[in-house]
Coordinates of C-alpha atoms and ligand atoms in Angstrom, one line a residue:
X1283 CA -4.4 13.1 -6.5
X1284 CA -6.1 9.8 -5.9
X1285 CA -9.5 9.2 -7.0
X1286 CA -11.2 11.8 -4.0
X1287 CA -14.3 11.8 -5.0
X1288 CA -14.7 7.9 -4.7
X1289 CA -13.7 7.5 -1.6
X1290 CA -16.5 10.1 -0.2
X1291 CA -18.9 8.1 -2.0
X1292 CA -17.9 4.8 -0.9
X1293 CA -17.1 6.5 2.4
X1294 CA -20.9 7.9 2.5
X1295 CA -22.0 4.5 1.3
X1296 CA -23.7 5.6 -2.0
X1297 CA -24.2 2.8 -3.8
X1298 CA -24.4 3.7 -8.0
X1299 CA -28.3 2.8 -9.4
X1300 CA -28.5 -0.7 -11.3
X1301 CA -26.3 -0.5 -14.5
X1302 CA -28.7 1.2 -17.2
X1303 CA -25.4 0.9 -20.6
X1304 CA -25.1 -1.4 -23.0
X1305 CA -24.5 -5.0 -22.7
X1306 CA -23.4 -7.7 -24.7
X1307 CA -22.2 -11.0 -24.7
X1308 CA -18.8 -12.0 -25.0
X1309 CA -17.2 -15.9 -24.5
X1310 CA -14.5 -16.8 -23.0
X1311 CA -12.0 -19.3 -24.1
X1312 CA -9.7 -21.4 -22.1
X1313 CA -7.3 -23.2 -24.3
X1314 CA -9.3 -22.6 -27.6
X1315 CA -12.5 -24.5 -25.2
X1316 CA -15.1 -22.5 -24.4
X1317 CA -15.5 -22.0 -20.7
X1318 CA -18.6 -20.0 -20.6
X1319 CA -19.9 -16.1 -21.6
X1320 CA -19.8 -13.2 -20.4
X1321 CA -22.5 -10.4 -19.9
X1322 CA -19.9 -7.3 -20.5
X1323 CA -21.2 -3.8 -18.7
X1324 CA -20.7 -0.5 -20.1
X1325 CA -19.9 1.4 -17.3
X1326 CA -18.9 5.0 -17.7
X1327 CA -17.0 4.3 -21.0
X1328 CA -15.1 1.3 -19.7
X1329 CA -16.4 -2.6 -19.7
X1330 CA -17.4 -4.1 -16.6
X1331 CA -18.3 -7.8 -15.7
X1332 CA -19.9 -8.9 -12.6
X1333 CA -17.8 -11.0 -10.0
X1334 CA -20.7 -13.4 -9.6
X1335 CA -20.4 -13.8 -13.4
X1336 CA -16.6 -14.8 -13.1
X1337 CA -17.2 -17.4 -10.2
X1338 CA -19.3 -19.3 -12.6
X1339 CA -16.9 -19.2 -15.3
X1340 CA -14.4 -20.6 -12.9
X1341 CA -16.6 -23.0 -11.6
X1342 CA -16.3 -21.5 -8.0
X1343 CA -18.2 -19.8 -5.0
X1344 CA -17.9 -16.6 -3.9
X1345 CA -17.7 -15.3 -0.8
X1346 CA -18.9 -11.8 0.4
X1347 CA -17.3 -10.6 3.4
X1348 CA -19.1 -7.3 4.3
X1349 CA -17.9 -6.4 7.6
X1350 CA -14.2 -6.8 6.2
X1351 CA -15.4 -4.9 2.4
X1352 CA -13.9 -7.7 0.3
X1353 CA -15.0 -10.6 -2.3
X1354 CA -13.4 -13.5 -2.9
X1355 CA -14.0 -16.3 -5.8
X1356 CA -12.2 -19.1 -7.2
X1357 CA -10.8 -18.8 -10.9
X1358 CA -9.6 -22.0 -12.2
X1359 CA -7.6 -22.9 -9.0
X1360 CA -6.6 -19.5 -8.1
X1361 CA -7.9 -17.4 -5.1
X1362 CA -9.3 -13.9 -6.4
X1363 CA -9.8 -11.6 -3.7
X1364 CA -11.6 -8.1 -4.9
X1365 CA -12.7 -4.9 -2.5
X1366 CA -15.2 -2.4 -3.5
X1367 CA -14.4 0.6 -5.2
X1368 CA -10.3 -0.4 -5.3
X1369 CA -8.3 -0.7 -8.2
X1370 CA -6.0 -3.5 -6.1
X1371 CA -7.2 -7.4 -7.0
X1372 CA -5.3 -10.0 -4.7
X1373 CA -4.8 -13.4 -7.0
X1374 CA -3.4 -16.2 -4.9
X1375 CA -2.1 -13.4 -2.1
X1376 CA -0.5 -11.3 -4.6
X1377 CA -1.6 -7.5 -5.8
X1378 CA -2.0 -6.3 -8.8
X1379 CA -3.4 -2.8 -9.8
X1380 CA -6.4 -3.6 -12.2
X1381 CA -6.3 0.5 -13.5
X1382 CA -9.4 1.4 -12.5
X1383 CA -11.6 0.6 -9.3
X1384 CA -14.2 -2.1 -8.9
X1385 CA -17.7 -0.9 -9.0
X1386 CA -20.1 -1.7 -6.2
X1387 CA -24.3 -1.4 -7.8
X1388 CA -27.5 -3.2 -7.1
X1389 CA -26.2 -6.1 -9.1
X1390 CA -22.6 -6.7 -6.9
X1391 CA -19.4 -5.7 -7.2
X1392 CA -18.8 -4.7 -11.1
X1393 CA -15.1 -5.8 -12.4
X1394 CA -12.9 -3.9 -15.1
X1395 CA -12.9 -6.3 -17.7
X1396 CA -9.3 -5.4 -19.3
X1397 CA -7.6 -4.7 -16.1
X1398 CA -8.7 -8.3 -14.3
X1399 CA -7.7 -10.3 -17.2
X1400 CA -4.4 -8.7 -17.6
X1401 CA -3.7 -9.0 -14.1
X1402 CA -5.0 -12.5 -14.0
X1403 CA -2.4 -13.4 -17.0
X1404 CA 0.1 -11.7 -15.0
X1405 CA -0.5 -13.7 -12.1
X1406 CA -0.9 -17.2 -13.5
X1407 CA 1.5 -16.7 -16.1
X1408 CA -1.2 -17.2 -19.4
X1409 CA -1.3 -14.8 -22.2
X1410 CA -5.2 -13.0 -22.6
X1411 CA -6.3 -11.8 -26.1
X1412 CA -9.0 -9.1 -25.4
X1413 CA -11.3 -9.4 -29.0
X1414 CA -14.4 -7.9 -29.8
X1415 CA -16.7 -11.2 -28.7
X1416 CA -13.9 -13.1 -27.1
X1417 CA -11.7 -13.1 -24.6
X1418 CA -9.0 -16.4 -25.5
X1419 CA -7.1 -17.7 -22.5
X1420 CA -4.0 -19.4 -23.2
X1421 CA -2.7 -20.9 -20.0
X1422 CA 1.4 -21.3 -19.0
X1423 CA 2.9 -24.2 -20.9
X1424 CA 0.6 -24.2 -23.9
X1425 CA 1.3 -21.3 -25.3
X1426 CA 3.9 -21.3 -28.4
X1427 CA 5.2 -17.9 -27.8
X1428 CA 5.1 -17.0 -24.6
X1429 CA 7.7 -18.8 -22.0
X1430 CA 6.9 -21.5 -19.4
X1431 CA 7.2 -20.3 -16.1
X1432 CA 10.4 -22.3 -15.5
X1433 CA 12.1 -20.2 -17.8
X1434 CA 10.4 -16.8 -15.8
X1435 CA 11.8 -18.2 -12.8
X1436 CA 15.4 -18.9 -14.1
X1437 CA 16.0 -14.8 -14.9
X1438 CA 18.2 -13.4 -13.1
X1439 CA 17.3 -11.0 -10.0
X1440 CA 18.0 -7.5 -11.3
X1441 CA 14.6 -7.9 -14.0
X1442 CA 12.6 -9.6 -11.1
X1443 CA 11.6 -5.7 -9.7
X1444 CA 8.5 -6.2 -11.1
X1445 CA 8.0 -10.0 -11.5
X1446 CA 6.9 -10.3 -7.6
X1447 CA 7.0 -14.2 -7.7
X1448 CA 10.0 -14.6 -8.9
X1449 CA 11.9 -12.0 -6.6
X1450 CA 14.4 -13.6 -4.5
X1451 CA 14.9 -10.7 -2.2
X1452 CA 12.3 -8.8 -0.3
X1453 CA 11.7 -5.2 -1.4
X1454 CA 11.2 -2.8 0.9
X1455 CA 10.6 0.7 -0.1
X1456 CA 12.2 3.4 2.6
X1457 CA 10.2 6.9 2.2
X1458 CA 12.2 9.5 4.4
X1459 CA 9.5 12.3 5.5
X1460 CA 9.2 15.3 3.7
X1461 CA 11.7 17.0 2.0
X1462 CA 12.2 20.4 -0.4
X1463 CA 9.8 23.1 -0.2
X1464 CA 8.3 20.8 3.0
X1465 CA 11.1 20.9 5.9
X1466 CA 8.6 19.0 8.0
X1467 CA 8.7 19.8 12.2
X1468 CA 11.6 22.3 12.9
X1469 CA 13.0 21.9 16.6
X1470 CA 14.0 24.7 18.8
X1471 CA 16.5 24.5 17.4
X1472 CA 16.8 24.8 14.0
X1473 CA 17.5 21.2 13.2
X1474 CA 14.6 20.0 10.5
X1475 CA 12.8 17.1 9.9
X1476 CA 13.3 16.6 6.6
X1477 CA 17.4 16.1 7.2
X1478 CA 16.9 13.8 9.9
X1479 CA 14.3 11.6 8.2
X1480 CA 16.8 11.4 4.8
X1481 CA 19.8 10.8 7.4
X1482 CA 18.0 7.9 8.7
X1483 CA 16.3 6.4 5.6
X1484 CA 20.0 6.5 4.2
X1485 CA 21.5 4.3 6.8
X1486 CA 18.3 2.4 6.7
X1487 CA 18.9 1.6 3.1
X1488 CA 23.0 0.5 4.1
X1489 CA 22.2 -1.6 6.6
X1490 CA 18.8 -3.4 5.0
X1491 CA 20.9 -4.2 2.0
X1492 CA 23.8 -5.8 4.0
X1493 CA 20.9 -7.7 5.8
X1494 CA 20.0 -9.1 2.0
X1495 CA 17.0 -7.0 1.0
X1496 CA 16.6 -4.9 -1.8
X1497 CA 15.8 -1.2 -0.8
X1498 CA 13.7 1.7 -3.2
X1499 CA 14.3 5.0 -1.5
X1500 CA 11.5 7.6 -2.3
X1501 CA 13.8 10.6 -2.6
X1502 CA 17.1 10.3 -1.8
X1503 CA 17.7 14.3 -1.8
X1504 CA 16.3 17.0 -0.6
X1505 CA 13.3 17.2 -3.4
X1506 CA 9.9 17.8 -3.0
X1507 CA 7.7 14.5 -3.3
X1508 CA 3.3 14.6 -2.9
X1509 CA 2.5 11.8 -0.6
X1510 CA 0.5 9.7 -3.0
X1511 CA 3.7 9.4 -4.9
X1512 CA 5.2 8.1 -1.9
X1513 CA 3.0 5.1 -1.7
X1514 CA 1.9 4.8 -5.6
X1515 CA 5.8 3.9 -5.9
X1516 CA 5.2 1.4 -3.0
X1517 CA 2.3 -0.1 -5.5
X1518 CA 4.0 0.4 -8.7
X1519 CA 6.6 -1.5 -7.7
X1520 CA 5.0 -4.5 -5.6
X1521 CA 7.3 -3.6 -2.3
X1522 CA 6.7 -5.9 0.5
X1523 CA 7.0 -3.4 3.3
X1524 CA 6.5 0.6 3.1
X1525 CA 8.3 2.3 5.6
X1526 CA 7.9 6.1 6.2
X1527 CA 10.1 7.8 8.7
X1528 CA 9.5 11.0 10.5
X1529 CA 9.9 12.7 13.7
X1530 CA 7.3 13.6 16.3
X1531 CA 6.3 17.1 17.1
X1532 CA 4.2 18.6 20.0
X1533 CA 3.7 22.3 21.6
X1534 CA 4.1 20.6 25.0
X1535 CA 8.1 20.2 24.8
X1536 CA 8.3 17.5 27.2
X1537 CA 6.6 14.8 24.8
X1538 CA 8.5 12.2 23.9
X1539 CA 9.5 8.9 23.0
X1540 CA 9.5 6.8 19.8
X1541 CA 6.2 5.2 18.3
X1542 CA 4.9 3.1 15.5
X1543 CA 2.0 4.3 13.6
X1544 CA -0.1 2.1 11.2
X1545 CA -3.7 3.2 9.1
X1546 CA -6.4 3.2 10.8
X1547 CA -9.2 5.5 12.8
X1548 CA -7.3 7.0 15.4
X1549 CA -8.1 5.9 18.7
X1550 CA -6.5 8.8 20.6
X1551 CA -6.7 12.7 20.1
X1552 CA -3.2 12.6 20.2
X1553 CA -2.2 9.8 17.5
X1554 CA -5.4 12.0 15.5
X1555 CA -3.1 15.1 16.1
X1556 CA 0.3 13.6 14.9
X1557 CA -1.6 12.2 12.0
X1558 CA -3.0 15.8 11.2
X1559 CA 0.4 17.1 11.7
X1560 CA 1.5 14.4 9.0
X1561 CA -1.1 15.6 6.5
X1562 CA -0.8 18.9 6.7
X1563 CA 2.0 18.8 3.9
X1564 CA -1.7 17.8 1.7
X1565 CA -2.3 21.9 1.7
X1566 CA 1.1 22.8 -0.1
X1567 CA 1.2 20.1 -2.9
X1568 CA 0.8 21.3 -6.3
X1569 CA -3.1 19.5 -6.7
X1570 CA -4.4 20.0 -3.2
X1571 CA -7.0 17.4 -3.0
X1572 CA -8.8 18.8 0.2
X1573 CA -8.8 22.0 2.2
X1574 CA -10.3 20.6 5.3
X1575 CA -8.1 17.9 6.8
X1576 CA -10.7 16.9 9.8
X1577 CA -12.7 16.0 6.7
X1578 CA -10.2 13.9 5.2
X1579 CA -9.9 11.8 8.6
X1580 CA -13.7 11.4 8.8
X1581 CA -13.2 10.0 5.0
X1582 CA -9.8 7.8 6.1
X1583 CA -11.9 6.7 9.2
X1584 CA -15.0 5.4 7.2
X1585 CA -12.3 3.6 4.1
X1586 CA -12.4 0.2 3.6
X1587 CA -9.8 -1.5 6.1
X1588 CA -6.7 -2.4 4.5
X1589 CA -6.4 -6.0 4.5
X1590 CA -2.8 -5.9 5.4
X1591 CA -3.3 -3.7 8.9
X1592 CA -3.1 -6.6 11.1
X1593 CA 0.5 -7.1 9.9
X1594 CA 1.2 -3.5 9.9
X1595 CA 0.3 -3.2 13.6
X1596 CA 2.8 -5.4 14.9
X1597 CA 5.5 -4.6 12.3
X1598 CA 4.8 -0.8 14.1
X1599 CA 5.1 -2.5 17.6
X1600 CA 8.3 -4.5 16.6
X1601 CA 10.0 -1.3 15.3
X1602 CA 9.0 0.5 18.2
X1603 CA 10.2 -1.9 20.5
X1604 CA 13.2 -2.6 18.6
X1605 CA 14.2 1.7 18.3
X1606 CA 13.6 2.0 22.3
X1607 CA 16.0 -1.6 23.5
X1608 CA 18.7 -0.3 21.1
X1609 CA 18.3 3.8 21.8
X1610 CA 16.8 3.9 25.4
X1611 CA 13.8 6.2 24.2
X1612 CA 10.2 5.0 25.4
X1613 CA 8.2 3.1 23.7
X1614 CA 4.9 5.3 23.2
X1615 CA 2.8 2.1 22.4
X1616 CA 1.8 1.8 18.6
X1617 CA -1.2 3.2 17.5
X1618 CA -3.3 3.4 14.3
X1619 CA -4.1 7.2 12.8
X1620 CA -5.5 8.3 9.2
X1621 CA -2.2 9.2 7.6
X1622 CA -2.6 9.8 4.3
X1623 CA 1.2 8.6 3.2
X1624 CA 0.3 5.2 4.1
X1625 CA -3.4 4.9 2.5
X1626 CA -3.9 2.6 -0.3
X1627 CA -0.4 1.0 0.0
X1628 CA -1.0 -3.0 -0.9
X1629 CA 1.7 -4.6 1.5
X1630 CA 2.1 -3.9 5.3
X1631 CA 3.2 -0.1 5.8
X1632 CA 3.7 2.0 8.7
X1633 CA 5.0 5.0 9.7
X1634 CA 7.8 5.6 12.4
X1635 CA 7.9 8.8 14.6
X1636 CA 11.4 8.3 15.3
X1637 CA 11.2 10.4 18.3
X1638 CA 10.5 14.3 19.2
X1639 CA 12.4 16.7 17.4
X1640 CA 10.4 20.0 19.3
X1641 CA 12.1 18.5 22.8
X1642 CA 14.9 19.9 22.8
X1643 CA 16.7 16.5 24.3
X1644 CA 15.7 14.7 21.7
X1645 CA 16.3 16.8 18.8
X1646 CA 19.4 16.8 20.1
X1647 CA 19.5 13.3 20.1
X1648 CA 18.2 13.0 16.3
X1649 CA 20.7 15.5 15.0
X1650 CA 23.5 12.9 16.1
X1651 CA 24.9 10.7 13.0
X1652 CA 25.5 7.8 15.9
X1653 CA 22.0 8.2 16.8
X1654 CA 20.6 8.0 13.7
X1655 CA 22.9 4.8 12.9
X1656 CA 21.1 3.2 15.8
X1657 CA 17.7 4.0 15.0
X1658 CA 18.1 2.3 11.2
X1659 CA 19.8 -0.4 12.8
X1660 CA 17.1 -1.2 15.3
X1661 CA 14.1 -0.7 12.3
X1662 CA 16.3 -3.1 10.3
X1663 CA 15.9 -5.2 13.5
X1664 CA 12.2 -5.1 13.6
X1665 CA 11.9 -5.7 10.1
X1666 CA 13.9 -8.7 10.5
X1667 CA 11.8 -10.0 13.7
X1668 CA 9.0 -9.2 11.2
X1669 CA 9.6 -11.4 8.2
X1670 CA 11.3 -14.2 10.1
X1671 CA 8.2 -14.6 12.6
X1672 CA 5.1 -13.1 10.9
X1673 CA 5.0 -12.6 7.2
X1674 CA 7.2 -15.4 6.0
Ligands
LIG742 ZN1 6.8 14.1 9.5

């Protein structure tokens, strides 16, 4: 379950009343110097500090982007990048998860104090002591027990999961639909969705590796997985790409084809109804978060825009395009839809009907190991075209 309520309210634009806690002063300091204080928010137990507040101690603008819902300020050379209501801050193009959401008031956008400094040590490499009055910033190379960054960079790979900078390889996490008490689409039949997506992911995984990435399947077995796990283990473990494969389903037997979906308000009734078709998996997991999934695309519709959907538009075109050269099945054009597997992933994500499993041609077609081989190969090939042309 992931933080409903606050997406209605930012989705309804309700904006919390000025900030009526406690406040206190706390100073921050750089190297044992002072850089400047603090006004420190008590905001619903936790302590808050305005972003306006953190461009001054930085010495930096900021810059409020309100048709794209983000903030951005300089820190002491780095590029902070905040959105309302999010937990995600991007320092120089890199997220980290701050723990708890920004807070959008009266006064601006409200920052966790705790989670923004511990993100910000991770992503300059300096050590933050969190006191009572201070806040002591001890930047890379001056600190006596922490390690220069050189040294951070000279570990080897297999530690670097979670060290994002200094990963060598690209990590790109592989979630093959469904799965346990969710089969997903059944085709006429019998073949289910949940086989064919775990098929596919699996050869995925092969041939991305021999390509030189590192690949994180969600499940690897046929087990039961809520979709905010799928894309929380996207988050938790700074992936570059999120890939979710599935295959289409339509009461009209004769669709078909292959498409790319990315997150965004759906455009067509059709992408809306493969999207519903995606969510509906919502009403069986264990915390049901919603019972009315129209509702939940009017709230996906109204979200803040994921800064990454440019690049998860084309990455859904290039696999598209890639899955119908190599397999001969049409290219359905990609399309952005509200589905709820790829929402709040921090790194450009899409989801791949493969093709339709209720036609009974192209179930067919799925159920074939060969087939299946071709289809990872040719997402491997988009993901390739991707990285070597877009997202460097
Ligand atoms: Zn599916």
């Amino acid at each position: 379950m992931r933080g409903l309520t606050r997406t209605i309210c930012f989705a309804l634009a309700i904006i919390v009343p000025a900030f009526a806690g406690a406040e206190k002063p706390v100073v921050v300091l750089r190297d044992s110097s002072p850089a400047g204080t603090l006004t420190v928010r008590e905001i619903e137990t936790y302590l808050y500090i305005s972003t306006d507040q953190l461009a001054d101690l930085g010495g930096g603008k900021r810059y409020f982007a309100p048709k794209k819902f983000k903030e951005s300020l300089r820190l002491w050379g780095s590029r902070v990048v905040f959105s309302p209501e999010n937990p995600f801050v991007v320092i120089d193009g890199v997220p980290y998860n701050m723990g708890l959401p920004t807070k959008l008031n009266s006064d601006g956008l409200m920052v966790p104090l705790a989670g923004f400094f511990e993100s910000f040590a991770l992503a300059t490499n300096s050590r933050v002591i969190i006191g009572a009055d201070t806040i002591r910033i001890t930047t890379a190379g001056t600190s006596q027990s922490g390690e220069s960054s050189a040294q951070k960079e000279q570990k080897p790979a297999a530690k670097d999961i979670t060290g994002q900078k200094s990963r060598q390889k690209k990590l790109i996490v592989v979630d093959p639909g469904h799965g346990g008490k969710d089969p997903g689409a059944i085709g006429p039949s019998g073949i289910r969705e949940k086989d064919i997506t775990l098929a596919i992911a699996k050869y995925l995984k092969d041939e991305l590796e021999s390509r030189g990435y590192q690949v994180v399947l969600t499940r690897e077995s046929d087990r039961f997985i809520t979709l905010s796990d799928r894309s929380k283990l996207a988050n938790q473990l700074h992936a570059d790409m999120f890939i979710s494969i599935h295959c289409n389903a339509s009461k009209n037997k004769n669709s078909h084809g292959t498409q790319g979906f990315y997150l965004s308000p759906a455009k067509t009734s059709e992408a809306r109804a493969t999207a519903a078709l995606e969510n509906k998996v919502l009403l069986i997991e264990d915390n049901p978060i919603i019972d009315n999934l129209d509702e939940l695309q009017f709230i996906m519709a109204d979200m803040l825009q994921s800064a990454y959907q440019r690049e998860s538009s084309i990455l859904a075109y290039v696999i598209e395009q890639n899955i119908s050269r190599r397999t001969g099945l049409e290219a359905r054009g990609p399309e952005g839809a509200g589905f709820y597997v790829l929402y709040g992933t921090y790194m450009p994500s899409v989801l791949v009907e493969t093709a339709f499993i209720s036609n009974p041609k192209e179930e067919k077609f799925l159920s074939k190991p060969k087939n299946q081989k071709k289809i990872a190969e040719a997402i491997a090939d988009g993901i390739d075209q991707f990285f070597q042309n877009i997202n460097h």
